[in-house]
PDB file of C-alpha atoms and ligand atoms in Angstrom:
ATOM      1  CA  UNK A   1     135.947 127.771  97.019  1.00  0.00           C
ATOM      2  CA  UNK A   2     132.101 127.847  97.648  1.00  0.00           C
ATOM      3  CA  UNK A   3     130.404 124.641  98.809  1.00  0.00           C
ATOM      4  CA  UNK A   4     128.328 122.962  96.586  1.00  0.00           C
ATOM      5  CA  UNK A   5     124.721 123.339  97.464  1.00  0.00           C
ATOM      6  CA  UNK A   6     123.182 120.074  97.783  1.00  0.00           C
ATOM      7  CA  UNK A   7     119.089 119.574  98.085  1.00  0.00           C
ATOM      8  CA  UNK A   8     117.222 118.452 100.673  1.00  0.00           C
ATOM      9  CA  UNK A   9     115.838 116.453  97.543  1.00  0.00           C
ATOM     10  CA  UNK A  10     119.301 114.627  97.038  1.00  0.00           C
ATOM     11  CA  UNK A  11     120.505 114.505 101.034  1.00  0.00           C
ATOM     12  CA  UNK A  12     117.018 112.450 101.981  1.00  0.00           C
ATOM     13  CA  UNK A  13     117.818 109.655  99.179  1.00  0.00           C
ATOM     14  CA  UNK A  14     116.125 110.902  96.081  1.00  0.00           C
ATOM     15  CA  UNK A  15     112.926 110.120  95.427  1.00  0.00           C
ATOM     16  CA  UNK A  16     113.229 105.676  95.728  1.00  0.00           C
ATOM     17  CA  UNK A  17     113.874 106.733  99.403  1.00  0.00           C
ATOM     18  CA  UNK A  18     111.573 109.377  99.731  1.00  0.00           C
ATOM     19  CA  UNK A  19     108.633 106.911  98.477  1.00  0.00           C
ATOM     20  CA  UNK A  20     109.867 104.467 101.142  1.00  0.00           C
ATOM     21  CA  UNK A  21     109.456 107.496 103.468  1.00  0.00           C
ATOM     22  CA  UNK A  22     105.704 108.092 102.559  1.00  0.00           C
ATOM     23  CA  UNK A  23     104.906 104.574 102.503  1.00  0.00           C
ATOM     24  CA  UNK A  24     105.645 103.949 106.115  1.00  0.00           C
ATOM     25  CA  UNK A  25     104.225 107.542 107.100  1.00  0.00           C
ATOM     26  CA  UNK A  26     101.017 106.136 105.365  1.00  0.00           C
ATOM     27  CA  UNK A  27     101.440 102.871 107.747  1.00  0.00           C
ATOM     28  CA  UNK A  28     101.584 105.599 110.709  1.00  0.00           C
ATOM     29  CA  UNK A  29      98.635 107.165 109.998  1.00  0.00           C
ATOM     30  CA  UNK A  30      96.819 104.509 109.523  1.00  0.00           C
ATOM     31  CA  UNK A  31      97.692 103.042 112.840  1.00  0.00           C
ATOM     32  CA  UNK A  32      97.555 106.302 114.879  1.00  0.00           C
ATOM     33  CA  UNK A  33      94.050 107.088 116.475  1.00  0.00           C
ATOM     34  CA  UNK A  34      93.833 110.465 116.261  1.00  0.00           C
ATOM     35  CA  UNK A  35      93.899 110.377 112.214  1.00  0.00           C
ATOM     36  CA  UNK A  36      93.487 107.101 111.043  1.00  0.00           C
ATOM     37  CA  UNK A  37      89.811 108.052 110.369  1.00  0.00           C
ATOM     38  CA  UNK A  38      90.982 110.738 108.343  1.00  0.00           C
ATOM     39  CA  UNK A  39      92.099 108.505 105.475  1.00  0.00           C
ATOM     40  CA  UNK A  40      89.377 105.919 105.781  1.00  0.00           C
ATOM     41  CA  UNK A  41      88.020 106.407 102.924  1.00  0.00           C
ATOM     42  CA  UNK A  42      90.941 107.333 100.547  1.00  0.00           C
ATOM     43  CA  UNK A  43      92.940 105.547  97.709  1.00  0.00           C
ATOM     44  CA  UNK A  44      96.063 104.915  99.553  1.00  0.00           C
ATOM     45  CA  UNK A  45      97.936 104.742  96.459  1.00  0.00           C
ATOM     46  CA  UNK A  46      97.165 107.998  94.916  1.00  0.00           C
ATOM     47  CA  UNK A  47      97.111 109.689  98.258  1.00  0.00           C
ATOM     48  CA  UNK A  48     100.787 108.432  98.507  1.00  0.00           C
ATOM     49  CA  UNK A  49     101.700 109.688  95.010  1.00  0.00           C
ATOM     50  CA  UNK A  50     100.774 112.759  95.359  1.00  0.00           C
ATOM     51  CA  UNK A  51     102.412 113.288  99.044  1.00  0.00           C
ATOM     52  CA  UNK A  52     106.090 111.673  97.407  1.00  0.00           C
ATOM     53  CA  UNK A  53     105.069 113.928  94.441  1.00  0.00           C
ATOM     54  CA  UNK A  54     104.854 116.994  96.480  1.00  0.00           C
ATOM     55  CA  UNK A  55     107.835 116.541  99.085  1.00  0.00           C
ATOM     56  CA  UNK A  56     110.178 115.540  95.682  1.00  0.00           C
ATOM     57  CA  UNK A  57     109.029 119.150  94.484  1.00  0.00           C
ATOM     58  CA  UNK A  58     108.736 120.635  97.605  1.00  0.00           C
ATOM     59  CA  UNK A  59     112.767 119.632  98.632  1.00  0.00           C
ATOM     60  CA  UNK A  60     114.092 120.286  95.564  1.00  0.00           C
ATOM     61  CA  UNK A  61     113.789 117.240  93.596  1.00  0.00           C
ATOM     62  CA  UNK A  62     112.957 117.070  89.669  1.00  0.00           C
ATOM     63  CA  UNK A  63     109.140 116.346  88.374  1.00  0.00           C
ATOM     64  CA  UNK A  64     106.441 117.963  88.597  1.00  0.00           C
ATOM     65  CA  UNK A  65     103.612 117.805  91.219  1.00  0.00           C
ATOM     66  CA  UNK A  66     100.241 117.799  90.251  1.00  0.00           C
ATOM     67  CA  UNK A  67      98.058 118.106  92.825  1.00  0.00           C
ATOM     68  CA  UNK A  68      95.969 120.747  94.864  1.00  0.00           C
ATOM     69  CA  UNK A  69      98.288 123.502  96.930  1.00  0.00           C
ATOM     70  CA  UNK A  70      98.097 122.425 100.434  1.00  0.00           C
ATOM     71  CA  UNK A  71      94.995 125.159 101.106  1.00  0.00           C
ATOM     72  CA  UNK A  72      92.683 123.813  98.784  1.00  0.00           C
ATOM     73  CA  UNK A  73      93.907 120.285  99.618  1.00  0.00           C
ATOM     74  CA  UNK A  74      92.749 120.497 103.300  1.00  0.00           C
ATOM     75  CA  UNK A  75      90.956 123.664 103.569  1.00  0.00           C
ATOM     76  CA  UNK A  76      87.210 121.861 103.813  1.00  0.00           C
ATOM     77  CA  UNK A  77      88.082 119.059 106.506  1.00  0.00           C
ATOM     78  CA  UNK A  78      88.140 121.419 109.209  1.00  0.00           C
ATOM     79  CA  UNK A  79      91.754 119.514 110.781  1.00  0.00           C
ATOM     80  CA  UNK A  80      92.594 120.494 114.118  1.00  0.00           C
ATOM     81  CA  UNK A  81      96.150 122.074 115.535  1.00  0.00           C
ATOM     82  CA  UNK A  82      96.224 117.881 117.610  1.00  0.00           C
ATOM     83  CA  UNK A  83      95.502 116.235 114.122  1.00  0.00           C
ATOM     84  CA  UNK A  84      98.356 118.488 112.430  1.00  0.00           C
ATOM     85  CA  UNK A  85     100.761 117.535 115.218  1.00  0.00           C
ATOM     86  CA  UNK A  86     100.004 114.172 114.797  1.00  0.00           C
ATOM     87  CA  UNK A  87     100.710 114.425 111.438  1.00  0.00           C
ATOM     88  CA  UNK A  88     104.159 115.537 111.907  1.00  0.00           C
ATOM     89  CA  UNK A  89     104.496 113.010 114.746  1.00  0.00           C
ATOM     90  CA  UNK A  90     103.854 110.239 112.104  1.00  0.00           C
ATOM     91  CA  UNK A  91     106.265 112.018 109.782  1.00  0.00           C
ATOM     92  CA  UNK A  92     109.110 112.076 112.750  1.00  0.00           C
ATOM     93  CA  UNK A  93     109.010 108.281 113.159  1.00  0.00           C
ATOM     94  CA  UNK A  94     108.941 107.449 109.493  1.00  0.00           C
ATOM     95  CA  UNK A  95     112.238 109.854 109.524  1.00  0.00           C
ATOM     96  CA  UNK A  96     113.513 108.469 112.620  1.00  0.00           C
ATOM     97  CA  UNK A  97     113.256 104.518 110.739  1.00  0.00           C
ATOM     98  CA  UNK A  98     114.555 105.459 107.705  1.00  0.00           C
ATOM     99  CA  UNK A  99     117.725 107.249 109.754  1.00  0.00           C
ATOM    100  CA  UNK A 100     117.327 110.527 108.099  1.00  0.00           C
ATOM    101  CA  UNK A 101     120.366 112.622 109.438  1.00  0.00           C
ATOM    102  CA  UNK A 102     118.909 114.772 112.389  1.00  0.00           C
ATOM    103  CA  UNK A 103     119.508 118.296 109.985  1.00  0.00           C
ATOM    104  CA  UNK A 104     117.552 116.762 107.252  1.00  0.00           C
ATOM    105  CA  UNK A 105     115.080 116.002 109.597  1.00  0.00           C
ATOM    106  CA  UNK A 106     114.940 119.607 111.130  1.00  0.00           C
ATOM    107  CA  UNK A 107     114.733 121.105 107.180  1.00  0.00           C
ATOM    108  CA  UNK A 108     111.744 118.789 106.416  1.00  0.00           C
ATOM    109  CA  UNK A 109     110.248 119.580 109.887  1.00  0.00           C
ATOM    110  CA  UNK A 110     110.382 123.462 109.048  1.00  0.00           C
ATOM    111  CA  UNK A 111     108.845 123.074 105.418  1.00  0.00           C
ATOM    112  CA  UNK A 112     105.876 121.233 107.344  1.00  0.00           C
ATOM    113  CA  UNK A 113     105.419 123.467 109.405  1.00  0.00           C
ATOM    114  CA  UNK A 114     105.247 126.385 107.162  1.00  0.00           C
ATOM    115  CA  UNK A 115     102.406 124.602 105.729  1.00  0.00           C
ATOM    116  CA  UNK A 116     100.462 124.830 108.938  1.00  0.00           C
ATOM    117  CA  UNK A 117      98.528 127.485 108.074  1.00  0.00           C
ATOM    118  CA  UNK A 118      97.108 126.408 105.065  1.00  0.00           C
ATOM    119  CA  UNK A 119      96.349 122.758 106.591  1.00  0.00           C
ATOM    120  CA  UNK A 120      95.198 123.940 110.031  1.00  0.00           C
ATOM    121  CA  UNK A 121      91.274 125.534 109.349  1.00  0.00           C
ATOM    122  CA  UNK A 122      89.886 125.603 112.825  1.00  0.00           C
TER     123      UNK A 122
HETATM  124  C1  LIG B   1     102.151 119.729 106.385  1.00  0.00           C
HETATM  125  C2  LIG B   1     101.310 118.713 106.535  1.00  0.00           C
HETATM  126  C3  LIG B   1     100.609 118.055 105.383  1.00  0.00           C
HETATM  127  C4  LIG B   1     101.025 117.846 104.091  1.00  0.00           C
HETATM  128  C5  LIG B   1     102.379 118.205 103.460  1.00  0.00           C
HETATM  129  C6  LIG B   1      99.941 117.167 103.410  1.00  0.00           C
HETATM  130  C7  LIG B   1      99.966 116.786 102.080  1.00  0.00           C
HETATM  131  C8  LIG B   1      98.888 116.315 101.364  1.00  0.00           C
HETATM  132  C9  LIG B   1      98.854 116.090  99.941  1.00  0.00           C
HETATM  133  C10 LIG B   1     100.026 116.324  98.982  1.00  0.00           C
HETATM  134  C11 LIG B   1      97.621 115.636  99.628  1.00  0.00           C
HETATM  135  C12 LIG B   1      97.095 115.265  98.219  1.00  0.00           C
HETATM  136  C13 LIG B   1      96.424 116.456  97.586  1.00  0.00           C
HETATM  137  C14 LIG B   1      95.727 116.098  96.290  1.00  0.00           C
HETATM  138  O1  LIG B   1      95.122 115.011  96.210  1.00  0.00           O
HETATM  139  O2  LIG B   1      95.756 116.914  95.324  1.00  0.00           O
HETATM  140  C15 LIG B   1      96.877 115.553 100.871  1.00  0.00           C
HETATM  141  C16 LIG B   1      95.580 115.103 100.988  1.00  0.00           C
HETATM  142  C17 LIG B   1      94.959 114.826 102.184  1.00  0.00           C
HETATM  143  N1  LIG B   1      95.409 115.158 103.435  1.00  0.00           N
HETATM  144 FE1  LIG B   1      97.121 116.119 103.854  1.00  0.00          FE
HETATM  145  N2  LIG B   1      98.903 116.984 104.276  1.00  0.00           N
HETATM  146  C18 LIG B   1      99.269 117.500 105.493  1.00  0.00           C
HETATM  147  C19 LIG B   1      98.508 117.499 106.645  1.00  0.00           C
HETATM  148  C20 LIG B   1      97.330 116.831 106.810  1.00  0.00           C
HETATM  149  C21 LIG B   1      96.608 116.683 108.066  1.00  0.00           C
HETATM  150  C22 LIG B   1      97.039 117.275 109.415  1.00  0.00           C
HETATM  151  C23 LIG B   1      95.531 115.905 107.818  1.00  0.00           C
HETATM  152  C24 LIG B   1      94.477 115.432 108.791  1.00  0.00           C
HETATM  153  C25 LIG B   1      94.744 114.522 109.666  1.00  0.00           C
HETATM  154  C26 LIG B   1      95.541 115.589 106.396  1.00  0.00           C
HETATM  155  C27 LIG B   1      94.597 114.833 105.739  1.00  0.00           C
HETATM  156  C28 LIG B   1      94.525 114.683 104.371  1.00  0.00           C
HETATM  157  C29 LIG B   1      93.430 113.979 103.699  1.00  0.00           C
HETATM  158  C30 LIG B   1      92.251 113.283 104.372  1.00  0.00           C
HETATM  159  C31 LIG B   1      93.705 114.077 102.313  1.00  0.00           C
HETATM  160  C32 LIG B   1      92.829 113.593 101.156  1.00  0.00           C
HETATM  161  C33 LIG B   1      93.091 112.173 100.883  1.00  0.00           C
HETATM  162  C34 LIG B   1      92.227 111.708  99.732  1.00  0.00           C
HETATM  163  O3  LIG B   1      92.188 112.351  98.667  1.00  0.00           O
HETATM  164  O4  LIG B   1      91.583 110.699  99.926  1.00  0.00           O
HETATM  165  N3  LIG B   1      96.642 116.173 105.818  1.00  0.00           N
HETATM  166  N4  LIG B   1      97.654 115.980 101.899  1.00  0.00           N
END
């Protein structure tokens, strides 16, 4: 009998816990030096729609996401290789409180950093 595939989507919570996810990765970034400045100037609540929008798509979840590709999202704010680690730092400990399993954790680790590329213009 073949195991049944389950999605990242469905092993991190769905998307209620996913949204708790990006909410206190928003309360990260906001807090962490090196990128807080970033986001200064953005509306926190569409920001964070669009980032539980993209990782529901992105893991395998239902909906749609509706924003820009992560090249044209980032590709004019010149964001360093320290800024995308911190980032994924932020992401780590908003994993790390919401006691993601530690493979879930590596699977959402690799799809950010396959983005690095198209984030990283400097
Ligand atoms: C793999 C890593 C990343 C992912 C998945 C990601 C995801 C996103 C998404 C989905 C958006 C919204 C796009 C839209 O509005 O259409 C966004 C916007 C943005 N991202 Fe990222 N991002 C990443 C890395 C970074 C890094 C390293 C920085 C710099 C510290 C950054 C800074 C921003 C800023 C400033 C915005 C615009 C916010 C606004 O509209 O006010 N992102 N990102």
């Amino acid at each position: 009998m073949e195991a049944k595939q389950v999605s990242l989507y469905e092993r991190l919570g769905g998307r209620e816990r996913i949204h708790q996810i990006t909410e206190d990765v928003w309360v990260n970034h906001i807090s962490n030096p090196d990128i807080s400045s970033r986001y200064a100037n953005s509306d926190s609540e569409k920001v964070k729609a669009m980032v539980t929008d993209f990782v529901c798509w992105g893991t395998g979840g239902p909906g749609q996401y509706a924003g820009k590709n992560m090249l044209d999202a980032h590709r004019t704010m010149n964001i360093s290789h320290r800024e995308f680690m911190a980032v994924i730092d932020d992401v780590m400990r908003a994993l790390e409180k919401n006691s993601v399993g530690k493979r879930e954790q590596n699977e959402l680790l690799g799809l950010l950093m396959s983005l690095k590329n198209d984030v990283i213009h400097r």
